[in-house]
Short mmCIF file of C-alpha atoms (C1' of nucleotides) in Angstrom, two decimals:
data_model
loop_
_atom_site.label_atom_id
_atom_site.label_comp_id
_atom_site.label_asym_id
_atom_site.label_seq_id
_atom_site.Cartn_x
_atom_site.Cartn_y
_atom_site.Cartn_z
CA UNK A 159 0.13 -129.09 48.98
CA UNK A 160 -0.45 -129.98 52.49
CA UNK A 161 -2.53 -126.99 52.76
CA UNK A 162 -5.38 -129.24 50.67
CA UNK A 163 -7.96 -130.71 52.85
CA UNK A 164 -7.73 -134.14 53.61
CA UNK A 165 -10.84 -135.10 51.32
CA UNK A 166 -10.79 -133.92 47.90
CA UNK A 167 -13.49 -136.03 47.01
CA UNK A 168 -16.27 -134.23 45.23
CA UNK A 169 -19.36 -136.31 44.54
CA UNK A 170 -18.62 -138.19 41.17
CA UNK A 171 -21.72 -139.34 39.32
CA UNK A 172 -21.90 -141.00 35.92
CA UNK A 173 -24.48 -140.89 33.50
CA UNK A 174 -26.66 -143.40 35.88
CA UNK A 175 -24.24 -144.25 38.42
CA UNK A 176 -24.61 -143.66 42.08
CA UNK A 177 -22.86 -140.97 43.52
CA UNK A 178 -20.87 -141.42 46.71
CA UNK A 179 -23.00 -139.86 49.35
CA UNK A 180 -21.77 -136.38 50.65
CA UNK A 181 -21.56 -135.50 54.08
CA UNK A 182 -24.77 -135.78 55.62
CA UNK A 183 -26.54 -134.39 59.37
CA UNK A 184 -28.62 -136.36 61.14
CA UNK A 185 -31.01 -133.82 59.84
CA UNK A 186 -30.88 -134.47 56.71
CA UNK A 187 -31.29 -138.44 56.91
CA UNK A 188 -34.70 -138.13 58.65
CA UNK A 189 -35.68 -135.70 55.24
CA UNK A 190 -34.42 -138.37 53.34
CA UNK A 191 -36.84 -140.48 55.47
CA UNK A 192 -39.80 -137.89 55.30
CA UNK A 193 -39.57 -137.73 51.73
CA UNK A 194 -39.16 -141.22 51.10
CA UNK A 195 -42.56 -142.21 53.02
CA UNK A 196 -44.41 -139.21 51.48
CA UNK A 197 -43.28 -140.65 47.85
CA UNK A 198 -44.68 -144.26 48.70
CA UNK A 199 -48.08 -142.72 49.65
CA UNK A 200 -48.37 -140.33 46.36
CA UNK A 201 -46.76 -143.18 44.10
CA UNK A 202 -49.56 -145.50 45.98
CA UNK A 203 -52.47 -143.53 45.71
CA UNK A 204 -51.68 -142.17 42.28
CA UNK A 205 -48.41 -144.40 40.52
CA UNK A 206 -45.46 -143.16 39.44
CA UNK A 207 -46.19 -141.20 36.42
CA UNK A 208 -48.56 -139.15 37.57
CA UNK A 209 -46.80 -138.27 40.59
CA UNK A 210 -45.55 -134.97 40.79
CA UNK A 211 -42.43 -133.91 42.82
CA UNK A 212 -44.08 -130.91 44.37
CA UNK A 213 -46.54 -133.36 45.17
CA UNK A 214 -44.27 -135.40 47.03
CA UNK A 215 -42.47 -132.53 48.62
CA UNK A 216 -45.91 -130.84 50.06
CA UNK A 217 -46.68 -134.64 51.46
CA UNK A 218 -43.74 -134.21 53.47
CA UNK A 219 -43.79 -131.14 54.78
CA UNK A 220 -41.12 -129.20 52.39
CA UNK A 221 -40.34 -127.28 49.64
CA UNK A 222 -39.32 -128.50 46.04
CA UNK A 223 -35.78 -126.98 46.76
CA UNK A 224 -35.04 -129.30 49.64
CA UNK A 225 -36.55 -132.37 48.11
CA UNK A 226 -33.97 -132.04 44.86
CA UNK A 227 -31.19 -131.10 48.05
CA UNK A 228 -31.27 -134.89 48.84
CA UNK A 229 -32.60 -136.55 45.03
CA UNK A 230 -31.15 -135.84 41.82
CA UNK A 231 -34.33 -135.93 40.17
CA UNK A 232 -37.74 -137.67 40.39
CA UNK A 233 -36.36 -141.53 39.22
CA UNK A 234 -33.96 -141.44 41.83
CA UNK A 235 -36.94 -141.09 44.35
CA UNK A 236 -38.38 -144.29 42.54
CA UNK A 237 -35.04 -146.14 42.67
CA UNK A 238 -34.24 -145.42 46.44
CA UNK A 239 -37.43 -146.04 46.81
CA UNK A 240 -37.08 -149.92 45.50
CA UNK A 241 -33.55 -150.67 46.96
CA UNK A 242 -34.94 -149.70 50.49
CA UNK A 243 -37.99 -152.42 49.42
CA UNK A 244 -35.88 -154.81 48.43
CA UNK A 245 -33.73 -154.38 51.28
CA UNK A 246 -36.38 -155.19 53.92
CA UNK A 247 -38.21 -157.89 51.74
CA UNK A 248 -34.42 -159.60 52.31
CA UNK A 249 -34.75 -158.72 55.83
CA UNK A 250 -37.79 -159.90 57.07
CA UNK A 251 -38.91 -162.42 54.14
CA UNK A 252 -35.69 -163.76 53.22
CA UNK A 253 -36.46 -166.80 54.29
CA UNK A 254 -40.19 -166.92 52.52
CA UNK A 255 -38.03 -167.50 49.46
CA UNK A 256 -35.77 -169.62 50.53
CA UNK A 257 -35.46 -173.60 49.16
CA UNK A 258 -37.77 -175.46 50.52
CA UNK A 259 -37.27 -179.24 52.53
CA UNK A 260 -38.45 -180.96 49.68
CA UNK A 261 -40.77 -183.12 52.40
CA UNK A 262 -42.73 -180.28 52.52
CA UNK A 263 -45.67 -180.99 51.06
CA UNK A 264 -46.47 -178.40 48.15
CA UNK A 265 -49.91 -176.65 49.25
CA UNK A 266 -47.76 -176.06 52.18
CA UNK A 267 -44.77 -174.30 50.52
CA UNK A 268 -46.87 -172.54 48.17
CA UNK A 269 -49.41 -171.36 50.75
CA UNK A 270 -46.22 -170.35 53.32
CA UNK A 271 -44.74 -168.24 50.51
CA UNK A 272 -47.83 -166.64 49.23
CA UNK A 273 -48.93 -165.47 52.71
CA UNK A 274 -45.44 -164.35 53.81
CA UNK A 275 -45.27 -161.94 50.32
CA UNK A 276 -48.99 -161.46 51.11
CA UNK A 277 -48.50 -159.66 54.20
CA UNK A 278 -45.36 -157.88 53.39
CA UNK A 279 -47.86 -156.20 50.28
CA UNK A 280 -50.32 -155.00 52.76
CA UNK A 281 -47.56 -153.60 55.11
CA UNK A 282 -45.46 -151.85 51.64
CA UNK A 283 -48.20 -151.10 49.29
CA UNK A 284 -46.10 -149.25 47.77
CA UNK A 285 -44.00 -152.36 47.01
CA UNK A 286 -47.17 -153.28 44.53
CA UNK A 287 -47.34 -149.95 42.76
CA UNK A 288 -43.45 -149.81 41.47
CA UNK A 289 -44.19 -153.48 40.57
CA UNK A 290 -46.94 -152.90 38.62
CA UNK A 291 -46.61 -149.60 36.98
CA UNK A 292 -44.53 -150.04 34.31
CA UNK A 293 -45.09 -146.91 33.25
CA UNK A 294 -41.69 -145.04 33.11
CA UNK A 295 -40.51 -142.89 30.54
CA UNK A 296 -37.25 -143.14 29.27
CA UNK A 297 -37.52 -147.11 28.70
CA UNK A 298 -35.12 -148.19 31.69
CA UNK A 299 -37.35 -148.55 34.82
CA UNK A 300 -34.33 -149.45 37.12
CA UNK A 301 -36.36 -149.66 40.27
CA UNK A 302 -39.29 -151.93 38.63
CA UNK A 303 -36.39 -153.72 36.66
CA UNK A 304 -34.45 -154.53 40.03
CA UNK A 305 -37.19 -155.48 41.85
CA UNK A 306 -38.69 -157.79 39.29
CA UNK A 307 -35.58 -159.59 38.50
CA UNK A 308 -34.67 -160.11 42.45
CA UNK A 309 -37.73 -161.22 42.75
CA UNK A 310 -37.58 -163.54 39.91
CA UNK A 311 -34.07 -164.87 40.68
CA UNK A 312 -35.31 -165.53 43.94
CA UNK A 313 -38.56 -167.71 42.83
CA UNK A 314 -36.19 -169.91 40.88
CA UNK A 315 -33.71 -171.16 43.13
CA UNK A 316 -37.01 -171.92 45.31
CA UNK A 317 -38.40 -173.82 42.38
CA UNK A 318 -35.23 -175.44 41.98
CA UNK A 319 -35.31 -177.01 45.22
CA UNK A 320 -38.61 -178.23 44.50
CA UNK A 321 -39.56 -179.24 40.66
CA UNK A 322 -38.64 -182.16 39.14
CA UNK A 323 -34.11 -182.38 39.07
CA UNK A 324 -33.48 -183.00 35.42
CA UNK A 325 -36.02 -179.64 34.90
CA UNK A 326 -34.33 -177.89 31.86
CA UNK A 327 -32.97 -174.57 33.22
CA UNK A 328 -35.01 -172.72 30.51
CA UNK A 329 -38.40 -174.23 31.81
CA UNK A 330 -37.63 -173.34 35.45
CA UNK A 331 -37.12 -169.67 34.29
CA UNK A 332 -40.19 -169.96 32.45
CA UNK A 333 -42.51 -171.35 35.06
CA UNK A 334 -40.92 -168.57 37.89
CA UNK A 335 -42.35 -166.02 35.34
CA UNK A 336 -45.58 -167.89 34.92
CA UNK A 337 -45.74 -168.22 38.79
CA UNK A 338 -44.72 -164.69 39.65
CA UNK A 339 -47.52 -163.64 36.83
CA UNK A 340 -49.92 -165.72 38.87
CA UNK A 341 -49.21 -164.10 41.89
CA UNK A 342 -49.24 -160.54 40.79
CA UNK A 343 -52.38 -161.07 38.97
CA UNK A 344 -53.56 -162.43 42.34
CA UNK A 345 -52.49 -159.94 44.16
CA UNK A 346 -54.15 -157.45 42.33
CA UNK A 347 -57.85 -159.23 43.18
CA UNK A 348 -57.11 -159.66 46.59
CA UNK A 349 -55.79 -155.77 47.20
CA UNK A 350 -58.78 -154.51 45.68
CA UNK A 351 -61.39 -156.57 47.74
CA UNK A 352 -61.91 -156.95 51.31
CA UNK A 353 -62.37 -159.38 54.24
CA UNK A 354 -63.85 -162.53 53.68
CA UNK A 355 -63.53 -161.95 50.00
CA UNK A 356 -59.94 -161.04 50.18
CA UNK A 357 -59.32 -164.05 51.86
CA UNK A 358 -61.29 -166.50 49.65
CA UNK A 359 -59.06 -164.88 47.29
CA UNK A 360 -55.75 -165.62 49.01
CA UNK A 361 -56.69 -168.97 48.99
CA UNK A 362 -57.56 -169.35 45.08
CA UNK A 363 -53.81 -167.81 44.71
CA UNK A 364 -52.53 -170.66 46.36
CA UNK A 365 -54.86 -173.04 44.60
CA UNK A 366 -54.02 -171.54 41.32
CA UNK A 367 -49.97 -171.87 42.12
CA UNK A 368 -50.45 -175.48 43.52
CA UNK A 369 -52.60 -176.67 40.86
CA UNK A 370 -50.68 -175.61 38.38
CA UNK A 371 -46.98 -176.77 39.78
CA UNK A 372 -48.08 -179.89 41.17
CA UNK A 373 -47.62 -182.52 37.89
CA UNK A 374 -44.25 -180.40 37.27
CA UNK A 375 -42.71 -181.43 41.10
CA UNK A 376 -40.69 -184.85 42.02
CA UNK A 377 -43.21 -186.72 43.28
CA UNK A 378 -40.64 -188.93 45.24
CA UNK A 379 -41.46 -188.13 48.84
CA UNK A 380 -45.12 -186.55 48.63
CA UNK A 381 -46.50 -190.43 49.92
CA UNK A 382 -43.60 -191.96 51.30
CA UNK A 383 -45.19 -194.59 52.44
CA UNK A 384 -47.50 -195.17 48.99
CA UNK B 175 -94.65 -124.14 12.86
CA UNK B 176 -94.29 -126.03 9.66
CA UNK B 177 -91.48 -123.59 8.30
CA UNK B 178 -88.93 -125.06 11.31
CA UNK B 179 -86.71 -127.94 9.90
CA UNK B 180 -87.53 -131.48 10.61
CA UNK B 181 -84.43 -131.80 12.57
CA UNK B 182 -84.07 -129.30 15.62
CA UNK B 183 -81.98 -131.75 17.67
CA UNK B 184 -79.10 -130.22 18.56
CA UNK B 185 -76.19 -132.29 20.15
CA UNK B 186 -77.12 -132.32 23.58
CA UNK B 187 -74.44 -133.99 25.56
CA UNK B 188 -74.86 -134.94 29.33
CA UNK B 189 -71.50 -134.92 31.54
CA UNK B 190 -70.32 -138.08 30.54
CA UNK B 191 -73.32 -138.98 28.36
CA UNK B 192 -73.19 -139.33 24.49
CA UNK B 193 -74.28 -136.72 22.46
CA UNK B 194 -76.83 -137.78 19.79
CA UNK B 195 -74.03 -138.20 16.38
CA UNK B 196 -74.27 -134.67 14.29
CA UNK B 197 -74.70 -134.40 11.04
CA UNK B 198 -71.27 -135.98 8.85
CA UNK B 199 -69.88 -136.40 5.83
CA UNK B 200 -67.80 -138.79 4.70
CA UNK B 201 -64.87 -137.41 4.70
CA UNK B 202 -65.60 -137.01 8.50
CA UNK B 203 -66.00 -140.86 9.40
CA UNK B 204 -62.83 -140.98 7.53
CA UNK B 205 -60.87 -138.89 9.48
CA UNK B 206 -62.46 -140.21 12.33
CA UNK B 207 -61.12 -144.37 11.71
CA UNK B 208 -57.94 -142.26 10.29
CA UNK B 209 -58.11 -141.07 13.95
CA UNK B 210 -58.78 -143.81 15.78
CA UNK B 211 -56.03 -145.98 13.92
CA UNK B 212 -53.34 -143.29 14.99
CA UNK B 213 -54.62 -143.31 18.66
CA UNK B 214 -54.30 -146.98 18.37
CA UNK B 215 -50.90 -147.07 17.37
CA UNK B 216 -49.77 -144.15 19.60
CA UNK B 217 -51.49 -145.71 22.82
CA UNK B 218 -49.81 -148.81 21.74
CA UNK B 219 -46.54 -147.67 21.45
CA UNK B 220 -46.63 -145.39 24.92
CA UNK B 221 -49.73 -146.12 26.92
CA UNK B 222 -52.81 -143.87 27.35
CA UNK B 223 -51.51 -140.95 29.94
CA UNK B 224 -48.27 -140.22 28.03
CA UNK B 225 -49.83 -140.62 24.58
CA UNK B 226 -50.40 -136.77 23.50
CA UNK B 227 -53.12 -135.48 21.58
CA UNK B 228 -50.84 -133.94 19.35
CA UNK B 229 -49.36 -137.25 18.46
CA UNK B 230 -52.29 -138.75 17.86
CA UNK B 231 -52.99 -136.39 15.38
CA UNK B 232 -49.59 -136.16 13.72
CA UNK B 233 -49.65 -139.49 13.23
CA UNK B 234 -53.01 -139.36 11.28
CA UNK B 235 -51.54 -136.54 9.34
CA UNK B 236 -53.96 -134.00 10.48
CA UNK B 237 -53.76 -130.54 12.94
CA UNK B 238 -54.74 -130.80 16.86
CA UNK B 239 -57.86 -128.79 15.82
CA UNK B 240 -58.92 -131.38 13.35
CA UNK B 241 -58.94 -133.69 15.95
CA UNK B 242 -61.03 -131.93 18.23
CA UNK B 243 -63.60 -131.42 15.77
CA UNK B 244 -64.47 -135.05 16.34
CA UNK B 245 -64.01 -135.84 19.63
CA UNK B 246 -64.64 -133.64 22.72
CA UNK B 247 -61.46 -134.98 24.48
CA UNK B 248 -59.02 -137.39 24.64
CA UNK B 249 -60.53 -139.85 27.04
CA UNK B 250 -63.45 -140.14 24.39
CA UNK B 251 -60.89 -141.15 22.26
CA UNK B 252 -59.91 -144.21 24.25
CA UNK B 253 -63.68 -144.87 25.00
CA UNK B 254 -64.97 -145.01 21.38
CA UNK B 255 -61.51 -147.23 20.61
CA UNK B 256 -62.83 -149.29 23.28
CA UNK B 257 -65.88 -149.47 22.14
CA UNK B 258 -65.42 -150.78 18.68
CA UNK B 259 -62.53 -152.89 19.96
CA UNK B 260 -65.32 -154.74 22.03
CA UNK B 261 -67.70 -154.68 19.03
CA UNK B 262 -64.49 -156.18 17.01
CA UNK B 263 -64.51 -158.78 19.46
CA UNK B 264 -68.03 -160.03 19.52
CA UNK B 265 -68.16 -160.06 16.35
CA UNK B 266 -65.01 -161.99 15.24
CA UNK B 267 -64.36 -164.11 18.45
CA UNK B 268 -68.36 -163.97 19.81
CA UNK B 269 -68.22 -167.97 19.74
CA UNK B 270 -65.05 -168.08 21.13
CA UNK B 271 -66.26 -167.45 24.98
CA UNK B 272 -69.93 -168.81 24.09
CA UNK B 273 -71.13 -171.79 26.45
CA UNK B 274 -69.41 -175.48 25.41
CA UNK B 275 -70.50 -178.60 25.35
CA UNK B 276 -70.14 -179.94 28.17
CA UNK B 277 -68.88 -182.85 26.58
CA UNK B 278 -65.36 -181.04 25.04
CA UNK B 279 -62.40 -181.90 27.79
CA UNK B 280 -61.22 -178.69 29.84
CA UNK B 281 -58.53 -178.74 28.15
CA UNK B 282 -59.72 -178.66 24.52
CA UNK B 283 -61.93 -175.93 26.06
CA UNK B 284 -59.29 -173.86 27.46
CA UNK B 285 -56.67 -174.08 24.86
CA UNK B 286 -59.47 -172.84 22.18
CA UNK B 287 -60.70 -170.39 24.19
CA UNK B 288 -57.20 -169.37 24.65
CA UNK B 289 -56.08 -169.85 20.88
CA UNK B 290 -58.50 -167.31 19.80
CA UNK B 291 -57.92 -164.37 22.60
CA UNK B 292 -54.43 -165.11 21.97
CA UNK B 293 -54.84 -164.64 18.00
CA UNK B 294 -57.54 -161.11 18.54
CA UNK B 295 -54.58 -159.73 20.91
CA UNK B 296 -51.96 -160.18 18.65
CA UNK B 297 -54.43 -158.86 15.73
CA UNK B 298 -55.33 -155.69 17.65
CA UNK B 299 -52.45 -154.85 20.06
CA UNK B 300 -53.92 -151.79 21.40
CA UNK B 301 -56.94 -153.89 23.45
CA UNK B 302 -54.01 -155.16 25.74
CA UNK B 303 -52.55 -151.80 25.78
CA UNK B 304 -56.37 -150.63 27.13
CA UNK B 305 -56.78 -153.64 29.21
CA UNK B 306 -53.31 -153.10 31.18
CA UNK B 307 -53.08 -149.92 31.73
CA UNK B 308 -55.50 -148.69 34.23
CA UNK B 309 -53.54 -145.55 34.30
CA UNK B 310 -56.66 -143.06 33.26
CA UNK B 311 -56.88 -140.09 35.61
CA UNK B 312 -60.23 -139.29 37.40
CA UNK B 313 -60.63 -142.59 38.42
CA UNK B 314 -63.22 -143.69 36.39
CA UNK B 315 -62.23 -144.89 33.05
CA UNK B 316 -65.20 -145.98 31.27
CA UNK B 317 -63.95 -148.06 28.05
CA UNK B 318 -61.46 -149.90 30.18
CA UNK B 319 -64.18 -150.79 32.39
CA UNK B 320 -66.21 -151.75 30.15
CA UNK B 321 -64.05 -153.82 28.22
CA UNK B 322 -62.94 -155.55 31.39
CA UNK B 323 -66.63 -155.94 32.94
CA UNK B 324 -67.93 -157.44 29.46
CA UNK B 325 -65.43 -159.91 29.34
CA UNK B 326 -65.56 -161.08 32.92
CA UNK B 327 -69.49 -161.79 31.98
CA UNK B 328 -68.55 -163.89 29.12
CA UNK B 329 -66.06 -165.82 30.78
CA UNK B 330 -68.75 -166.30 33.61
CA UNK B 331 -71.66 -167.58 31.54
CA UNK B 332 -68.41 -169.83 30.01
CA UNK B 333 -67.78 -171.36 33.67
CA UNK B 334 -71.44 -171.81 34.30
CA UNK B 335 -71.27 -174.46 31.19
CA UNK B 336 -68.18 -175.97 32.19
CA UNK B 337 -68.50 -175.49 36.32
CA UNK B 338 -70.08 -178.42 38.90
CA UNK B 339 -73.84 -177.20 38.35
CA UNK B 340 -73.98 -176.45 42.36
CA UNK B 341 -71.40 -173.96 42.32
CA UNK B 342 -72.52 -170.66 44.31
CA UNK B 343 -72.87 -167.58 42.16
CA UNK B 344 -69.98 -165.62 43.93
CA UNK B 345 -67.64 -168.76 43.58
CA UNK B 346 -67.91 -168.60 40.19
CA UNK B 347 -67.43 -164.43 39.72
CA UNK B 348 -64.40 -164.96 41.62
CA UNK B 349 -63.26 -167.63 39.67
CA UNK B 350 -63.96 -166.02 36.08
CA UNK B 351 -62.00 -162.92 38.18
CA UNK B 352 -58.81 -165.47 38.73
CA UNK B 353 -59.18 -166.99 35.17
CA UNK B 354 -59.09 -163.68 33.78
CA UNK B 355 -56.57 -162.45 36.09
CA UNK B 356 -54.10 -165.57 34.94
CA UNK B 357 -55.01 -164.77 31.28
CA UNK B 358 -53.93 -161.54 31.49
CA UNK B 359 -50.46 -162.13 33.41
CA UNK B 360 -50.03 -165.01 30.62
CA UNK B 361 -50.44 -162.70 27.77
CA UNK B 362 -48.04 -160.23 28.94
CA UNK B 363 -45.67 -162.97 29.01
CA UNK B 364 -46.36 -164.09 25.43
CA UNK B 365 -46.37 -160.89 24.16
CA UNK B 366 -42.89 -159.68 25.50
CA UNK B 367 -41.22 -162.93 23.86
CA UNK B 368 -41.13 -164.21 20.53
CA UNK B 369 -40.73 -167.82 17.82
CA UNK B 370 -40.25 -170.78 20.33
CA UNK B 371 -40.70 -169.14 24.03
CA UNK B 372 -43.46 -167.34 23.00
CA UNK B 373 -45.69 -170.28 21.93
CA UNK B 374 -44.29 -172.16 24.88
CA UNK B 375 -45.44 -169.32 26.99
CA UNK B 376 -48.98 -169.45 25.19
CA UNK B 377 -48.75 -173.64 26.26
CA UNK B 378 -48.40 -172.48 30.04
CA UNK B 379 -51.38 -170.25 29.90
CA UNK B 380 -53.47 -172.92 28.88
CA UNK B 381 -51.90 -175.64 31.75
CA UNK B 382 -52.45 -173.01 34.34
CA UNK B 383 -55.59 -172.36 33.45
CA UNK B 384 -56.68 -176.33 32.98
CA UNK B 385 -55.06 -177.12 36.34
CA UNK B 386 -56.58 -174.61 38.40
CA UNK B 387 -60.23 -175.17 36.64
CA UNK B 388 -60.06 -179.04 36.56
CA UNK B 389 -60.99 -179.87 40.22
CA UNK B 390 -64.22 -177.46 39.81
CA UNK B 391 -65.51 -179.04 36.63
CA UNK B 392 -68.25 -181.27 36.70
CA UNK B 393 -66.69 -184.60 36.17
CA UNK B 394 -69.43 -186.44 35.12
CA UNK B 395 -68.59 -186.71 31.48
CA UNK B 396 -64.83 -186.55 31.43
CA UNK B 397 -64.33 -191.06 31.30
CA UNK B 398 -68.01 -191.88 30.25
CA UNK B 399 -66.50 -195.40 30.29
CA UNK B 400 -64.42 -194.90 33.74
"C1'" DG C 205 -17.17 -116.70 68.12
"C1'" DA C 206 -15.92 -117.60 63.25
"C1'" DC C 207 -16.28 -120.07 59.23
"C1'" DA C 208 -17.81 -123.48 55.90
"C1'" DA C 209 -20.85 -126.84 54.80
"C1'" DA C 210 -25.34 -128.69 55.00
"C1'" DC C 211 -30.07 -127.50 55.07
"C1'" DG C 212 -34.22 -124.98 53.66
"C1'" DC C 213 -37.09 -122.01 50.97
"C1'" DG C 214 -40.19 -120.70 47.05
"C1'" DA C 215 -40.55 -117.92 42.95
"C1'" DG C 216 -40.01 -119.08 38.63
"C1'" DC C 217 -37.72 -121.10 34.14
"C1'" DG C 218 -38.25 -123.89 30.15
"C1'" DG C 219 -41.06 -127.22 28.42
"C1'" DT C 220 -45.17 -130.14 27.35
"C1'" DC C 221 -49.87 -131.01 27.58
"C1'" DG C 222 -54.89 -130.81 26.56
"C1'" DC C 223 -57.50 -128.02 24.26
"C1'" DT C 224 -59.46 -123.42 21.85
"C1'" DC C 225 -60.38 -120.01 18.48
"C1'" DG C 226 -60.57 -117.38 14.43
"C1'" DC C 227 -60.53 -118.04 9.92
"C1'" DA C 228 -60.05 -120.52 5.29
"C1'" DT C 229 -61.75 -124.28 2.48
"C1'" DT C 230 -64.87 -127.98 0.84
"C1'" DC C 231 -69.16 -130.17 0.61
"C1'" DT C 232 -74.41 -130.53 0.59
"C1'" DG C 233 -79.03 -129.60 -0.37
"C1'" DA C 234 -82.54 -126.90 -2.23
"C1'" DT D 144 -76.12 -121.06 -7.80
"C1'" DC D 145 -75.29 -120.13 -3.32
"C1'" DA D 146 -76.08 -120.02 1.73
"C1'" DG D 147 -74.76 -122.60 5.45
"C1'" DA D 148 -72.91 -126.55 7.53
"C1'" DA D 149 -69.01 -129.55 7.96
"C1'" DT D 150 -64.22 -129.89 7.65
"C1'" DG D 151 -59.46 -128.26 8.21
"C1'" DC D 152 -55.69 -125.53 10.00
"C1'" DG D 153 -52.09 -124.10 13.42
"C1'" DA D 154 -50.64 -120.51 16.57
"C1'" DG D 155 -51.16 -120.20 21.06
"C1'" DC D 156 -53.65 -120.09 25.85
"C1'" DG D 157 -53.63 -121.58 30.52
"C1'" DA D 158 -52.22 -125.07 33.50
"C1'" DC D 159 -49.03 -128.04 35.23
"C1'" DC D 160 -44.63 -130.49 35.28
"C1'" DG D 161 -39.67 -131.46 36.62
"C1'" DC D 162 -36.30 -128.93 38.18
"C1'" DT D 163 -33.06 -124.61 39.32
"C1'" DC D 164 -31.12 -120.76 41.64
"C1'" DG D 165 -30.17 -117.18 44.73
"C1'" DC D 166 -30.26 -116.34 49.24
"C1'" DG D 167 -31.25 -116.90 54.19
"C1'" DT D 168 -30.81 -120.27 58.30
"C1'" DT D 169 -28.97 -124.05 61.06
"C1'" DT D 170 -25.29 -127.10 62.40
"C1'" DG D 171 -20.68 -129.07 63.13
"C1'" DT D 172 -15.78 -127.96 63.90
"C1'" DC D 173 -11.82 -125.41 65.22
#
DNA sequence: GACAAACGCGAGCGGTCGCTCGCATTCTGA
DNA sequence: TCAGAATGCGAGCGACCGCTCGCGTTTGTC
């Protein structure tokens, strides 16, 4: 009995749970790394689907055996992929999504929050492609899924702080989708034009998001002194 | 001389070009609608890169080689869908992005514009399916291009009617692009829900759109009595 | 230095895909 | 009537995919 080692722990993994993560080297976390950054540039230049894992692997400098050393298979990629997103859109844009003083006039939110995400598209485009390519087999995109619903959650608690108090819950859910729509729609124009283009259309993002939340916000403090 | 038959053209078909129709029966522009309506439902149900030939003809009750006997390859497929999907359109819902009087408020505009691209999407699912999913391999992919390009130029001609007459040419491409670009993100919204939600989804299309055109409409004709 | 575990490789397995080919059947026009 | 074109079939080719497996190498620990 004693003679046992001191972890019997063998990796456990359910059906789509995560498995506890096995002794690692240093080594092996900067493969995870390596393979992680080579994935974001395939999924980017080509989306998810038509991504292939030996694709990936050769972007990072090794062979299809050591990529499936470190991934159970090619949706795990996409899912790591998306926590680690998520993780640093908390990090460094956490607050772009925060509640808002409601003295802040709204072209002001709206145009804070749209060029916070903004730039954190251009430095992840990756971060676009897993948002929208919904294009994964097997019906459960958990990484999309995740980051769309974070995302979501996220817009409403800002919209709470700023439409209208009485606003039926349903109707604030319904306008975060509308606005996140807006924005990915957006997004999608200004990615795929450049300079002074790209920024006329940054600005008719935040026109389009103003415009259409302005007659939904308490107008209580936007002229105090009217 | 006179002994050759009247008709020596043989199909001559350029890379991408269109080869001049052959000789059919019609049996054979049966099987090719039969065709078409299985691709429809099978890009519908799974998107154009993982539909499979072999579906496509399952599902229209006929053998792979069958297929192939009408079209060269599958992305013809999607392109002559596309085709008379866009034909469909101008012929059922022509008047529906014609110029307006410039007398009808935006918003009367809007919501029938809306109304009727709502109803031709819900009639013929698959044009959203080709719309979406820009997921064609070799980059170009001709009847989603198309299909996008012609209705950008429809909704343009529809701003110039409804636009401030001074508005610069790009303004309004870029405008028609965000109009579009809202329409689109609103109609994946209205299609994923259903009764109640979705027709109070379909409402927030048309106040987004309203909103964000209103300030650019020429005003002159909105309170003839203001 | 010895041993086990982690790492790394790459040929290749099983499968699917787009598409072909040889051949049988049906239709058309003279 | 009958030659030839159009239509129809379906096994299967070649290519590629996600992923595996056996085996050699490196690393951490005692």
């Amino acid at each position: 009995m004693p003679d046992k080692p001191e972890k019997p722990e063998q990796p456990e993994d359910t059906a789509t749970g995560r498995e506890q993560p096995r002794r690692r080297q240093a080594r092996g976390e900067r493969r995870i790394q390596q393979l992680l950054e080579a994935a974001a540039s395939v999924f980017c230049a080509t989306g998810y689907t038509a991504a292939s894992t030996n694709a990936i692997a050769r972007e990072a400098g090794v062979s299809p055996g050591t990529l499936y050393q470190f991934f159970p298979n090619k949706e795990a990629i996409a899912i790591e992929l998306g926590d680690r997103l998520m993780h640093d859109l908390r990090d460094t844009y956490g607050e772009a999504l925060a509640p808002v003083d409601p003295a802040t006039p709204l072209a002001d939110a709206v145009a804070a929050v749209v060029d916070r995400l903004t730039a954190f598209n251009t430095d992840h485009p990756v971060f676009f492609a897993l948002m929208h390519g919904p294009d994964m087999p097997g019906g459960i995109t958990e990484a999309h899924d995740a980051l769309h619903t974070s995302l979501l959650g996220r817009i409403e608690t800002l919209l709470a702080s700023l439409l209208a108090p009485g606003t039926d819950k349903a109707d604030v859910t319904r306008t975060a989708h509308v606005c996140l729509g807006i924005y990915k729609a957006g997004l999608e124009l200004v990615l795929s034009h450049e300079g002074t283009e790209q920024q006329a259309y940054i600005q008719e993002i935040k026109n389009a998001l103003t415009r259409y939340l302005d007659p939904l916000v308490g107008h209580h403090l936007d002229q105090p002194a009217g």
